[in-house]
């Protein structure tokens, strides 16, 4: 059981279900190296309280977690054993973090770790010793912790207050031997030894080597939330060292940028807030090349009342030149581009810095039925919908220089001041046209004509538009109507889940602000149709339907593999 960590989902679920009040101080941060690529945290107590206030008991959720059959009875018994007699402290936050070492050229190792609280390390050890699945595996002790290697790629380590479950993979990459003229696969290192060394680091590292020393990580816990996420660009430094071309100051650009996020289940919506803390190098660039806010006029005349998705961004194109200058590679890039007849500056000056993508009327057309030789056949269908990508032109001289070069190469044709994609070039089914004012791609020529006529009026709720105003990027996704468009085309396996999702989920709105006070802030709302009930309680119904559909699909797949011609009626009826 523990050799495969099969109960980790159950452990996380239990942390959601049963817990008592606990401190917000992230003492577990001392275990997490500061170069961890990602950290996810959940606060089970907050979630439990919200469910209880909505009238959902723990017993009800546990009953939904397990089916009534022999296999689930066994696993439920183990679940209860872990809950009651494994020495676990369910008041603690649950931490999941990942690290990567090495690089793509020489091979890399990946460690994924789960941290949970303990009331008693000795009680947890006694629980492990009672598990027959561990067989003769030996529990070993170090100065600061005790551990058990459960497989060549997994182990459990604990002290008196915390337990860490680790999954470890060590990958090697073939290289080309120029003497032997063949690819060679290096011998895989001792994963067991490397895994033990990795876990030893968690328990013995000093504070300044851990996330406990990173202010951005600690500050995020000042906000009371149900979940947290943290990411760092420091994990990419190993990749930079393996690049064949070492760019000056690239490490200054990448290192010590952090993203901290909180997640809260509120009445009628799930709210996530993000704060990206940038290093001085990046901060100076963002200050110097501050961008405008999204141009909502690009959306105004979109020709549809059934918008499924919107993505908009606004930026100062000169920031690309600023990055090249600060990295001291502008001359190098321009030397590569000499033969093209234009410079890097011509490229980034081409567009004004406003971009909008709108998708609408998504769905699956009705079945086309044809009759041939007295037999009915169903013709395959493809999704339908409309789309516009629009980007206003910036410097007209730079734009003309690049587009005229594209005409010379046969990619576009030119009629007056208008450029159209060449019939010789595959257009992926898109219609594209550009002039000295706009570059526009459309799903078809009719949608393009309707959009540029400025006679249509896009239908977007004022509540969403108000959230778009003053933002540097926005994204919108209408969940209800998108699911409705595909409801009858997904087959029968997940119809309950699709119907439940359509009735529960409304839309998603995500926005980011421009750089201010040393950070870039963002917000995402997943809005639900039931605005009065807490969103976590509302979602339990969706999760239940998904679980039922998954079990039914698995049962159907099992029956089909056992009886390819169909389940005999006598078995089905009995």
Coordinates of C-alpha atoms in Angstrom, one line a residue:
X1 CA 0.0 0.0 0.0
X2 CA 2.6 2.6 1.1
X3 CA 5.0 1.4 -1.6
X4 CA 2.8 3.0 -4.2
X5 CA 1.4 5.7 -2.0
X6 CA -2.1 4.7 -3.1
X7 CA -3.7 6.5 -0.1
X8 CA -2.2 9.9 -0.7
X9 CA -5.4 11.2 -2.4
X10 CA -7.3 9.8 0.6
X11 CA -4.9 11.6 2.9
X12 CA -5.5 14.9 1.2
X13 CA -9.2 14.3 1.1
X14 CA -9.2 13.5 4.8
X15 CA -7.3 16.8 5.4
X16 CA -10.2 18.5 3.8
X17 CA -12.8 16.6 5.8
X18 CA -11.5 16.4 9.3
X19 CA -9.4 18.9 11.0
X20 CA -9.5 21.4 13.9
X21 CA -8.2 24.9 14.4
X22 CA -4.5 25.4 13.6
X23 CA -1.9 28.1 13.2
X24 CA -1.4 29.9 9.9
X25 CA 2.4 30.1 10.5
X26 CA 4.0 28.0 7.8
X27 CA 6.5 26.1 10.0
X28 CA 6.7 23.5 7.2
X29 CA 8.5 26.1 5.1
X30 CA 11.8 25.0 6.7
X31 CA 11.6 21.7 4.8
X32 CA 11.0 23.3 1.4
X33 CA 14.1 24.4 -0.6
X34 CA 13.9 27.9 -1.9
X35 CA 14.5 26.7 -5.4
X36 CA 11.3 24.6 -5.4
X37 CA 9.6 25.1 -8.7
X38 CA 6.0 25.0 -7.3
X39 CA 4.3 24.7 -3.9
X40 CA 0.6 24.0 -3.3
X41 CA -1.0 24.3 0.1
X42 CA -4.6 23.7 1.4
X43 CA -6.1 24.8 4.7
X44 CA -8.5 22.0 5.6
X45 CA -10.0 23.8 8.6
X46 CA -11.3 26.7 6.5
X47 CA -12.9 24.3 4.1
X48 CA -14.4 22.2 6.8
X49 CA -16.0 25.2 8.4
X50 CA -17.5 26.3 5.1
X51 CA -19.0 22.9 4.4
X52 CA -20.5 22.7 7.9
X53 CA -22.1 26.1 7.6
X54 CA -23.7 24.9 4.3
X55 CA -25.2 21.9 6.2
X56 CA -22.8 19.3 4.7
X57 CA -21.6 16.8 7.3
X58 CA -18.3 14.9 7.2
X59 CA -20.2 11.6 7.2
X60 CA -22.0 12.6 4.0
X61 CA -18.7 13.4 2.3
X62 CA -17.1 10.2 3.4
X63 CA -20.0 8.2 2.1
X64 CA -19.6 9.9 -1.3
X65 CA -15.9 9.1 -1.2
X66 CA -16.4 5.3 -1.1
X67 CA -18.7 3.0 -3.1
X68 CA -20.5 0.2 -1.4
X69 CA -18.4 -2.8 -2.5
X70 CA -15.8 -5.1 -1.0
X71 CA -12.8 -3.2 -2.4
X72 CA -14.0 0.1 -1.0
X73 CA -14.9 -1.4 2.3
X74 CA -11.2 -2.5 2.7
X75 CA -9.9 0.9 1.6
X76 CA -12.4 2.7 3.9
X77 CA -11.2 0.6 6.8
X78 CA -7.6 1.6 6.0
X79 CA -8.8 5.2 5.7
X80 CA -10.3 5.1 9.2
X81 CA -7.2 3.5 10.6
X82 CA -5.0 6.4 9.2
X83 CA -7.5 8.9 10.6
X84 CA -7.8 7.4 14.1
X85 CA -4.6 5.6 14.9
X86 CA -1.7 6.8 12.7
X87 CA -0.6 9.7 14.9
X88 CA -1.7 12.2 12.2
X89 CA -2.4 15.9 13.1
X90 CA -5.3 16.9 10.9
X91 CA -5.1 20.5 12.1
X92 CA -2.0 21.2 10.0
X93 CA -2.0 22.7 6.5
X94 CA -1.1 20.2 3.8
X95 CA 1.9 21.1 1.6
X96 CA 2.7 19.6 -1.9
X97 CA 6.0 20.8 -3.5
X98 CA 8.1 19.8 -6.5
X99 CA 11.8 20.3 -7.4
X100 CA 13.8 19.6 -10.5
X101 CA 17.6 19.3 -10.6
X102 CA 19.9 18.9 -13.6
X103 CA 18.9 19.9 -17.1
X104 CA 17.6 18.6 -20.4
X105 CA 21.1 18.1 -21.8
X106 CA 22.6 16.0 -19.1
X107 CA 19.5 14.4 -17.5
X108 CA 17.4 15.6 -14.6
X109 CA 15.8 14.4 -11.4
X110 CA 12.3 15.3 -10.2
X111 CA 11.1 15.1 -6.6
X112 CA 7.4 15.5 -5.7
X113 CA 6.8 15.7 -1.9
X114 CA 3.8 15.8 0.4
X115 CA 4.1 17.2 3.9
X116 CA 1.5 16.5 6.6
X117 CA 1.4 17.1 10.3
X118 CA 1.9 14.5 13.1
X119 CA 0.8 14.4 16.7
X120 CA 3.3 11.7 17.5
X121 CA 6.2 10.4 15.4
X122 CA 6.3 7.2 17.5
X123 CA 2.6 6.5 17.0
X124 CA 3.1 7.0 13.2
X125 CA 6.0 4.6 13.2
X126 CA 4.0 2.0 15.1
X127 CA 1.2 2.3 12.5
X128 CA 3.7 1.6 9.7
X129 CA 5.0 -1.5 11.5
X130 CA 1.4 -2.9 11.6
X131 CA 1.1 -2.7 7.8
X132 CA 1.6 -6.2 6.2
X133 CA 2.2 -4.6 2.8
X134 CA 5.5 -3.2 4.0
X135 CA 6.8 -6.7 4.6
X136 CA 10.4 -6.8 5.8
X137 CA 11.3 -3.2 4.8
X138 CA 13.5 -1.7 7.4
X139 CA 12.8 1.5 9.3
X140 CA 16.1 3.5 9.6
X141 CA 17.0 6.4 11.8
X142 CA 19.1 9.5 11.2
X143 CA 20.0 12.2 13.7
X144 CA 17.0 14.5 12.8
X145 CA 14.5 12.1 11.4
X146 CA 13.4 8.5 10.7
X147 CA 12.7 7.1 7.3
X148 CA 11.4 4.1 5.4
X149 CA 12.3 3.4 1.7
X150 CA 9.1 1.9 0.3
X151 CA 10.4 1.5 -3.3
X152 CA 13.3 2.5 -5.5
X153 CA 11.4 5.7 -6.3
X154 CA 9.5 6.5 -3.1
X155 CA 10.1 6.9 0.6
X156 CA 8.5 8.2 3.8
X157 CA 10.4 10.3 6.3
X158 CA 9.2 11.8 9.6
X159 CA 10.2 13.5 12.9
X160 CA 7.9 14.2 15.8
X161 CA 5.8 16.9 14.1
X162 CA 5.8 16.2 10.3
X163 CA 5.8 13.4 7.8
X164 CA 7.1 13.8 4.2
X165 CA 6.2 11.4 1.5
X166 CA 8.5 11.6 -1.5
X167 CA 8.3 10.4 -5.1
X168 CA 11.7 10.6 -6.9
X169 CA 12.6 10.0 -10.5
X170 CA 16.1 10.2 -12.0
X171 CA 16.2 10.6 -15.8
X172 CA 19.2 10.3 -18.1
X173 CA 19.5 11.6 -21.6
X174 CA 21.3 9.9 -24.5
X175 CA 24.2 11.8 -26.0
X176 CA 26.0 11.5 -29.4
X177 CA 29.5 9.9 -29.3
X178 CA 31.3 11.6 -32.1
X179 CA 34.1 9.0 -32.0
X180 CA 31.9 5.9 -32.1
X181 CA 29.4 7.8 -34.3
X182 CA 26.4 6.7 -32.3
X183 CA 24.1 7.7 -29.5
X184 CA 25.0 6.4 -26.1
X185 CA 22.6 6.0 -23.2
X186 CA 24.4 6.8 -19.9
X187 CA 24.0 4.4 -17.0
X188 CA 21.3 5.5 -14.6
X189 CA 22.7 6.7 -11.4
X190 CA 21.8 5.2 -8.0
X191 CA 18.3 6.6 -7.6
X192 CA 18.0 5.2 -4.1
X193 CA 21.1 7.0 -2.9
X194 CA 20.1 10.3 -4.6
X195 CA 16.6 10.1 -3.2
X196 CA 17.9 9.6 0.4
X197 CA 20.3 12.6 -0.1
X198 CA 17.4 14.7 -1.4
X199 CA 15.2 14.0 1.6
X200 CA 18.1 14.4 4.0
X201 CA 18.4 17.9 2.6
X202 CA 14.8 18.8 3.6
X203 CA 15.4 17.9 7.3
X204 CA 18.9 19.4 7.6
X205 CA 19.0 22.5 5.5
X206 CA 19.5 25.9 7.1
X207 CA 16.7 28.5 7.1
X208 CA 18.4 30.7 4.5
X209 CA 18.3 27.7 2.0
X210 CA 14.6 27.2 2.5
X211 CA 11.4 29.0 1.7
X212 CA 11.2 30.2 5.3
X213 CA 13.7 32.9 4.3
X214 CA 11.6 34.1 1.3
X215 CA 9.4 37.1 2.3
X216 CA 7.1 36.7 -0.6
X217 CA 6.3 33.2 0.6
X218 CA 5.7 34.1 4.2
X219 CA 3.6 37.2 3.4
X220 CA 1.1 35.2 1.5
X221 CA -0.1 33.6 4.7
X222 CA -1.2 36.9 6.1
X223 CA -4.3 36.4 4.0
X224 CA -6.8 34.0 5.4
X225 CA -7.6 31.6 2.5
X226 CA -8.6 28.0 1.7
X227 CA -5.6 27.4 -0.5
X228 CA -2.3 28.8 -1.5
X229 CA 0.2 28.4 -4.4
X230 CA 3.8 29.6 -4.8
X231 CA 6.2 29.4 -7.8
X232 CA 9.7 30.5 -8.4
X233 CA 11.8 31.1 -11.5
X234 CA 14.9 29.9 -9.6
X235 CA 14.2 26.4 -10.7
X236 CA 15.1 27.4 -14.3
X237 CA 18.7 28.4 -13.4
X238 CA 19.9 24.9 -14.0
X239 CA 18.5 25.0 -17.5
X240 CA 20.3 28.3 -18.3
X241 CA 23.6 26.8 -17.3
X242 CA 23.2 24.1 -20.0
X243 CA 22.4 26.5 -22.8
X244 CA 25.0 26.3 -25.6
X245 CA 24.9 30.1 -26.0
X246 CA 25.4 31.8 -22.6
X247 CA 23.7 35.2 -22.8
X248 CA 25.0 38.0 -20.7
X249 CA 22.7 39.0 -17.8
X250 CA 20.2 36.3 -18.6
X251 CA 20.5 34.9 -15.0
X252 CA 19.7 38.4 -13.7
X253 CA 16.5 38.4 -15.7
X254 CA 15.4 34.9 -14.5
X255 CA 16.5 34.6 -10.8
X256 CA 14.4 35.5 -7.8
X257 CA 11.0 36.2 -9.4
X258 CA 8.2 34.8 -7.3
X259 CA 4.4 34.3 -7.8
X260 CA 2.2 33.9 -4.7
X261 CA -1.5 33.1 -5.0
X262 CA -4.4 32.6 -2.7
X263 CA -7.6 30.6 -3.3
X264 CA -10.9 31.1 -1.5
X265 CA -14.3 29.5 -1.8
X266 CA -16.9 32.3 -1.5
X267 CA -20.7 32.5 -1.9
X268 CA -21.4 32.0 -5.6
X269 CA -17.8 32.1 -6.8
X270 CA -14.2 30.8 -6.3
X271 CA -11.7 33.7 -6.1
X272 CA -8.0 33.4 -6.8
X273 CA -5.6 36.3 -6.3
X274 CA -2.0 36.4 -7.6
X275 CA 0.9 38.6 -6.9
X276 CA 4.1 38.3 -9.0
X277 CA 7.1 39.8 -7.2
X278 CA 9.9 40.7 -9.7
X279 CA 13.6 41.1 -9.1
X280 CA 15.2 44.5 -9.6
X281 CA 16.3 43.7 -13.2
X282 CA 12.7 42.9 -14.3
X283 CA 11.2 45.6 -12.1
X284 CA 13.2 48.3 -13.8
X285 CA 12.1 47.1 -17.2
X286 CA 8.5 47.1 -16.2
X287 CA 8.7 50.6 -14.8
X288 CA 10.6 52.0 -17.8
X289 CA 8.2 50.4 -20.4
X290 CA 4.9 50.7 -18.5
X291 CA 2.0 49.5 -20.7
X292 CA -1.5 50.9 -21.3
X293 CA -4.7 49.1 -20.5
X294 CA -6.8 46.8 -22.7
X295 CA -8.6 48.5 -25.6
X296 CA -12.2 47.4 -25.2
X297 CA -13.2 49.0 -28.5
X298 CA -11.6 46.0 -30.2
X299 CA -14.4 43.9 -28.7
X300 CA -17.3 46.3 -29.2
X301 CA -18.3 45.3 -32.8
X302 CA -17.7 41.6 -32.7
X303 CA -20.6 40.0 -34.7
X304 CA -22.2 37.6 -32.2
X305 CA -24.5 37.4 -29.1
X306 CA -23.0 34.1 -28.1
X307 CA -19.5 34.8 -27.1
X308 CA -17.6 31.8 -25.6
X309 CA -14.2 33.2 -25.0
X310 CA -12.3 36.6 -24.9
X311 CA -8.6 37.2 -24.5
X312 CA -7.2 40.7 -24.5
X313 CA -3.8 42.2 -23.8
X314 CA -2.2 45.6 -23.9
X315 CA 1.6 46.3 -23.6
X316 CA 4.3 48.6 -24.7
X317 CA 6.1 46.9 -27.6
X318 CA 9.3 48.9 -26.8
X319 CA 9.8 46.5 -23.8
X320 CA 11.1 43.9 -26.2
X321 CA 13.9 46.3 -27.3
X322 CA 14.5 47.1 -23.7
X323 CA 15.0 43.4 -22.9
X324 CA 17.5 43.0 -25.8
X325 CA 19.4 46.1 -24.7
X326 CA 19.6 45.1 -21.0
X327 CA 20.7 41.6 -21.9
X328 CA 23.4 43.1 -24.2
X329 CA 22.3 41.1 -27.2
X330 CA 20.6 43.7 -29.4
X331 CA 23.6 43.9 -31.7
X332 CA 23.8 40.1 -31.9
X333 CA 20.2 39.8 -32.9
X334 CA 20.4 42.5 -35.5
X335 CA 23.4 40.8 -37.1
X336 CA 21.4 37.7 -37.5
X337 CA 18.6 39.7 -39.1
X338 CA 20.8 41.7 -41.6
X339 CA 19.9 39.5 -44.5
X340 CA 16.2 40.0 -44.0
X341 CA 16.4 43.7 -44.7
X342 CA 14.9 44.8 -41.4
X343 CA 15.9 45.0 -37.7
X344 CA 14.6 43.7 -34.5
X345 CA 13.2 47.2 -33.8
X346 CA 11.2 46.9 -37.0
X347 CA 9.6 43.7 -35.7
X348 CA 8.5 44.9 -32.3
X349 CA 7.4 48.4 -33.6
X350 CA 5.1 46.7 -36.2
X351 CA 2.2 46.3 -33.7
X352 CA 0.7 49.0 -31.4
X353 CA 0.6 46.6 -28.5
X354 CA -3.2 45.9 -28.3
X355 CA -4.3 42.4 -29.0
X356 CA -7.8 40.8 -28.8
X357 CA -9.0 37.3 -29.5
X358 CA -12.7 36.5 -29.5
X359 CA -14.4 33.1 -30.0
X360 CA -18.1 32.6 -30.3
X361 CA -20.9 30.2 -31.4
X362 CA -19.0 27.1 -30.5
X363 CA -20.8 23.8 -30.9
X364 CA -21.2 20.6 -32.8
X365 CA -23.5 20.6 -35.8
X366 CA -26.4 18.1 -35.9
X367 CA -25.6 14.7 -37.3
X368 CA -25.7 14.5 -41.1
X369 CA -27.5 11.3 -41.9
X370 CA -27.2 9.7 -45.4
X371 CA -28.6 6.6 -46.9
X372 CA -26.5 4.4 -49.2
X373 CA -27.3 1.0 -50.5
X374 CA -30.3 0.6 -48.1
X375 CA -28.0 1.3 -45.1
X376 CA -28.0 4.3 -42.8
X377 CA -24.6 6.0 -42.3
X378 CA -23.6 8.8 -40.0
X379 CA -21.2 11.4 -41.4
X380 CA -18.4 12.5 -39.1
X381 CA -18.8 16.1 -37.7
X382 CA -16.3 18.9 -36.9
X383 CA -16.8 21.6 -34.3
X384 CA -18.1 24.9 -35.6
X385 CA -17.7 28.4 -34.3
X386 CA -16.5 32.0 -35.2
X387 CA -13.3 33.7 -34.3
X388 CA -11.5 37.1 -34.6
X389 CA -7.9 37.9 -33.9
X390 CA -7.2 41.6 -34.2
X391 CA -4.1 43.7 -33.5
X392 CA -3.8 47.4 -34.5
X393 CA -0.7 48.4 -36.5
X394 CA 2.0 50.4 -34.7
X395 CA 4.7 52.1 -36.8
X396 CA 3.3 52.0 -40.4
X397 CA 6.8 52.2 -42.0
X398 CA 8.0 49.2 -40.1
X399 CA 4.8 47.3 -40.8
X400 CA 5.0 48.0 -44.6
X401 CA 8.7 46.9 -44.6
X402 CA 7.9 43.5 -43.1
X403 CA 4.7 42.9 -45.0
X404 CA 6.3 43.9 -48.4
X405 CA 9.1 41.4 -47.6
X406 CA 6.4 38.7 -47.0
X407 CA 4.8 39.6 -50.4
X408 CA 8.2 39.3 -52.0
X409 CA 8.6 35.8 -50.5
X410 CA 5.1 34.8 -51.7
X411 CA 3.5 34.6 -48.3
X412 CA 1.0 37.4 -49.0
X413 CA -0.5 39.3 -52.0
X414 CA -0.9 43.0 -52.0
X415 CA -3.7 45.1 -53.5
X416 CA -3.3 48.8 -52.9
X417 CA -2.6 49.1 -49.1
X418 CA -4.3 45.8 -48.3
X419 CA -2.4 42.5 -47.7
X420 CA -4.1 39.1 -48.0
X421 CA -2.6 35.7 -47.3
X422 CA -1.4 33.9 -50.4
X423 CA -3.4 31.0 -51.8
X424 CA -0.2 29.1 -52.0
X425 CA 0.2 29.1 -48.2
X426 CA -1.9 26.8 -46.0
X427 CA -4.1 29.1 -43.9
X428 CA -5.4 26.5 -41.5
X429 CA -8.9 27.4 -42.6
X430 CA -8.5 31.1 -41.4
X431 CA -9.2 34.3 -43.4
X432 CA -6.5 36.9 -42.9
X433 CA -6.3 40.5 -44.1
X434 CA -4.1 43.5 -43.1
X435 CA -3.7 47.2 -43.9
X436 CA -1.9 50.1 -42.4
X437 CA -4.4 50.2 -39.5
X438 CA -5.1 46.6 -38.5
X439 CA -3.9 43.0 -38.8
X440 CA -7.0 40.8 -38.6
X441 CA -7.5 37.0 -38.8
X442 CA -11.0 35.6 -38.9
X443 CA -12.6 32.1 -38.9
X444 CA -14.1 33.0 -42.3
X445 CA -14.5 36.0 -44.7
X446 CA -18.1 36.6 -43.6
X447 CA -17.2 37.0 -39.9
X448 CA -14.4 39.4 -41.1
X449 CA -16.7 41.5 -43.2
X450 CA -19.3 41.7 -40.3
X451 CA -16.6 42.7 -37.8
X452 CA -15.0 45.5 -39.9
X453 CA -18.4 46.9 -40.9
X454 CA -18.8 48.1 -37.3
X455 CA -22.5 47.5 -37.5
X456 CA -22.6 44.6 -35.1
X457 CA -22.8 44.7 -31.3
X458 CA -21.0 42.2 -29.1
X459 CA -23.1 41.0 -26.2
X460 CA -21.0 40.9 -23.0
X461 CA -22.4 41.4 -19.5
X462 CA -21.7 44.7 -17.9
X463 CA -20.5 43.0 -14.8
X464 CA -17.7 41.4 -16.9
X465 CA -16.9 44.6 -18.8
X466 CA -16.6 46.5 -15.6
X467 CA -14.0 44.0 -14.4
X468 CA -12.1 44.4 -17.7
X469 CA -11.6 48.1 -17.4
X470 CA -8.2 49.4 -16.5
X471 CA -6.5 46.0 -16.8
X472 CA -3.4 45.0 -18.8
X473 CA -4.7 41.6 -19.7
X474 CA -8.2 40.0 -19.4
X475 CA -9.6 36.6 -20.2
X476 CA -13.2 35.4 -20.2
X477 CA -14.8 32.0 -20.7
X478 CA -18.5 31.3 -20.7
X479 CA -18.7 27.8 -19.2
X480 CA -22.5 27.3 -19.3
X481 CA -23.0 28.2 -23.0
X482 CA -19.9 26.4 -24.2
X483 CA -20.9 23.1 -22.5
X484 CA -24.4 23.6 -23.9
X485 CA -23.0 23.7 -27.4
X486 CA -21.3 20.3 -27.0
X487 CA -23.8 18.6 -24.7
X488 CA -25.2 16.2 -27.2
X489 CA -21.9 15.3 -28.9
X490 CA -19.9 13.8 -26.1
X491 CA -21.5 10.3 -26.0
X492 CA -23.3 8.9 -23.0
X493 CA -20.4 8.3 -20.6
X494 CA -20.2 11.7 -19.0
X495 CA -23.7 13.2 -19.7
X496 CA -24.4 13.5 -15.9
X497 CA -21.2 15.4 -15.3
X498 CA -21.7 17.6 -18.3
X499 CA -25.3 18.4 -17.3
X500 CA -24.2 19.1 -13.7
X501 CA -21.3 21.3 -14.8
X502 CA -23.6 23.3 -17.1
X503 CA -26.1 23.9 -14.3
X504 CA -23.4 24.7 -11.6
X505 CA -20.6 26.6 -13.4
X506 CA -21.3 30.0 -15.0
X507 CA -18.1 31.6 -16.3
X508 CA -14.4 32.4 -15.6
X509 CA -13.0 36.0 -15.5
X510 CA -9.3 36.6 -15.1
X511 CA -7.5 39.9 -15.1
X512 CA -4.0 41.3 -14.4
X513 CA -2.9 44.9 -13.5
X514 CA 0.1 46.8 -14.8
X515 CA 3.2 46.7 -12.7
X516 CA 2.9 48.8 -9.5
X517 CA 4.7 48.9 -6.1
X518 CA 7.2 46.2 -7.0
X519 CA 4.6 43.6 -8.2
X520 CA 2.1 42.6 -10.8
X521 CA -1.3 41.7 -9.3
X522 CA -4.0 39.5 -10.8
X523 CA -7.4 38.1 -10.0
X524 CA -9.5 35.2 -11.3
X525 CA -13.1 34.5 -10.5
X526 CA -14.9 31.2 -11.3
X527 CA -18.5 32.3 -11.0
X528 CA -21.3 29.8 -10.2
X529 CA -25.0 30.0 -11.1
X530 CA -26.0 29.6 -7.5
X531 CA -24.9 33.0 -6.0
X532 CA -26.2 32.3 -2.5
X533 CA -24.5 29.0 -1.5
X534 CA -20.8 28.7 -0.7
X535 CA -19.0 27.5 -3.9
X536 CA -17.3 24.6 -2.1
X537 CA -20.6 23.2 -1.0
X538 CA -22.1 23.7 -4.5
X539 CA -19.2 21.9 -6.1
X540 CA -19.6 18.7 -4.0
X541 CA -22.6 17.8 -6.3
X542 CA -20.5 18.2 -9.4
X543 CA -17.7 16.1 -7.9
X544 CA -20.2 13.3 -7.0
X545 CA -21.6 13.2 -10.6
X546 CA -18.0 13.1 -12.0
X547 CA -17.2 10.1 -9.7
X548 CA -20.4 8.3 -10.7
X549 CA -19.7 8.8 -14.4
X550 CA -16.1 7.7 -14.0
X551 CA -17.2 4.5 -12.3
X552 CA -19.8 3.8 -15.0
X553 CA -17.3 4.4 -17.8
X554 CA -14.7 2.1 -16.1
X555 CA -17.4 -0.6 -15.7
X556 CA -18.4 -0.2 -19.4
X557 CA -14.8 -0.4 -20.5
X558 CA -14.3 -3.5 -18.4
X559 CA -17.4 -5.2 -19.9
X560 CA -16.3 -4.3 -23.4
X561 CA -12.8 -5.9 -22.9
X562 CA -14.4 -9.0 -21.4
X563 CA -17.3 -9.3 -23.9
X564 CA -16.3 -7.6 -27.2
X565 CA -19.6 -8.7 -28.7
X566 CA -21.6 -7.4 -25.8
X567 CA -22.5 -8.5 -22.3
X568 CA -24.8 -11.6 -22.5
X569 CA -28.3 -10.8 -21.4
X570 CA -28.3 -13.5 -18.7
X571 CA -25.4 -11.8 -17.0
X572 CA -26.8 -8.3 -17.4
X573 CA -30.1 -9.3 -16.0
X574 CA -28.6 -11.1 -13.1

